[in-house]
Amino acid sequence: MLAYRMRHRIQFQRRVQTQDPNTGEIIVSWETVLFSGRLDVPAEVLTGPGRELIAADAQQAETTARINCRWFPVDRLELYTWRILWDGRIFNITSAETDRTARQEWRLRCSDGLTDGQ
């Protein structure tokens, strides 16, 4: 991993569900994950070509991205439920891979545009 490539700052968020005590309704919100007391994480963000498709009788755009960041201890399945904020955009994590040693970096494939991180 080359440190000079980590020129972007991203934030990881995880879904939090709480129950309204008055109505019993489940309220979904997102909380930012802290890493060593920091909100943002250095990363390399590589956006690729987008695609357009028809969904709900309207033309929608979707962008894909590869995001590489330093490895941190988290279960891979839990990582799929998180989302990433970068440059005012919300990315859903669609794939999470590690390097050969599984201790140096996360290689995340992400998409945005259709679900807005929901």
Coordinates of C-alpha atoms in Angstrom, one line a residue:
M1 CA 0.0 0.0 0.0
L2 CA 1.4 3.4 -1.0
A3 CA 0.5 6.1 1.5
Y4 CA 0.5 8.9 -1.1
R5 CA -2.5 7.4 -2.7
M6 CA -4.6 7.8 0.4
R7 CA -5.4 11.4 -0.4
H8 CA -9.2 11.3 0.1
R9 CA -11.1 11.4 3.4
I10 CA -14.1 9.1 3.9
Q11 CA -16.4 8.3 6.8
F12 CA -17.9 4.9 7.6
Q13 CA -21.4 4.9 9.0
R14 CA -23.4 2.0 10.5
R15 CA -27.2 1.6 10.7
V16 CA -28.7 2.1 14.1
Q17 CA -32.3 1.1 14.9
T18 CA -34.1 2.5 17.8
Q19 CA -37.7 2.2 18.9
D20 CA -39.9 5.2 19.6
P21 CA -41.2 4.7 23.2
N22 CA -44.5 6.4 22.4
T23 CA -45.5 4.8 19.2
G24 CA -43.3 1.7 19.1
E25 CA -42.2 2.6 15.6
I26 CA -38.7 1.5 14.6
I27 CA -36.6 4.5 13.6
V28 CA -33.5 3.9 11.4
S29 CA -30.6 6.3 11.6
W30 CA -26.9 6.3 10.8
E31 CA -24.0 6.9 13.1
T32 CA -20.5 7.6 12.1
V33 CA -17.9 4.9 13.2
L34 CA -14.9 6.3 15.1
F35 CA -11.4 5.1 14.4
S36 CA -8.9 6.0 17.1
G37 CA -11.1 9.0 17.9
R38 CA -11.3 10.2 14.3
L39 CA -14.4 10.6 12.2
D40 CA -12.6 10.4 8.8
V41 CA -10.3 7.8 7.4
P42 CA -7.7 8.3 4.7
A43 CA -8.5 6.4 1.6
E44 CA -8.0 6.1 -2.2
V45 CA -11.3 6.6 -4.0
L46 CA -11.5 5.5 -7.7
T47 CA -14.8 6.2 -9.4
G48 CA -15.6 4.3 -12.5
P49 CA -18.0 4.8 -15.3
G50 CA -21.6 5.1 -14.3
R51 CA -24.6 3.6 -15.9
E52 CA -28.2 4.7 -16.4
L53 CA -31.2 2.5 -16.1
I54 CA -35.0 2.8 -15.9
A55 CA -36.4 2.2 -12.4
A56 CA -39.8 3.3 -11.2
D57 CA -40.6 4.7 -14.6
A58 CA -37.7 7.2 -14.3
Q59 CA -34.2 7.3 -15.6
Q60 CA -31.8 6.8 -12.8
A61 CA -28.0 7.0 -12.6
E62 CA -25.7 4.7 -10.7
T63 CA -22.0 5.2 -10.2
T64 CA -19.5 2.6 -9.1
A65 CA -16.4 3.2 -7.1
R66 CA -13.4 1.2 -5.7
I67 CA -12.3 2.5 -2.3
N68 CA -9.0 1.3 -0.7
C69 CA -8.2 2.0 2.9
R70 CA -6.1 0.7 5.7
W71 CA -7.2 -2.5 7.3
F72 CA -9.1 -2.4 10.5
P73 CA -10.6 -5.2 12.5
V74 CA -14.3 -5.7 11.6
D75 CA -16.3 -8.7 10.5
R76 CA -16.7 -8.7 6.7
L77 CA -20.4 -9.5 6.9
E78 CA -20.9 -6.5 9.3
L79 CA -19.0 -4.3 6.8
Y80 CA -21.7 -5.0 4.2
T81 CA -24.3 -3.3 6.4
W82 CA -22.2 -0.1 6.6
R83 CA -22.1 2.8 4.1
I84 CA -19.4 5.3 3.1
L85 CA -19.7 9.1 2.9
W86 CA -17.3 10.8 0.5
D87 CA -17.4 14.2 -1.1
G88 CA -21.1 14.6 -0.2
R89 CA -22.0 11.3 -1.7
I90 CA -23.3 8.1 -0.1
F91 CA -21.8 4.8 -1.2
N92 CA -23.2 1.3 -0.4
I93 CA -20.6 -1.4 0.1
T94 CA -21.2 -4.2 -2.4
S95 CA -18.0 -6.1 -2.0
A96 CA -15.2 -6.2 0.6
E97 CA -11.9 -7.9 0.0
T98 CA -8.5 -7.8 1.8
D99 CA -5.0 -8.1 0.5
R100 CA -3.1 -11.4 0.6
T101 CA -2.1 -11.1 4.2
A102 CA -5.6 -9.9 5.2
R103 CA -4.0 -7.4 7.5
Q104 CA -3.0 -4.4 5.4
E105 CA -5.9 -3.0 3.5
W106 CA -9.6 -3.2 2.7
R107 CA -10.5 -3.1 -1.0
L108 CA -14.2 -2.1 -1.2
R109 CA -16.4 -2.0 -4.2
C110 CA -19.3 0.4 -3.8
S111 CA -22.2 1.9 -5.7
D112 CA -24.3 5.0 -5.3
G113 CA -27.3 6.6 -6.9
L114 CA -30.2 4.2 -6.6
T115 CA -30.8 3.7 -2.9
D116 CA -28.9 6.7 -1.5
G117 CA -27.4 4.5 1.2
Q118 CA -30.6 3.0 2.5

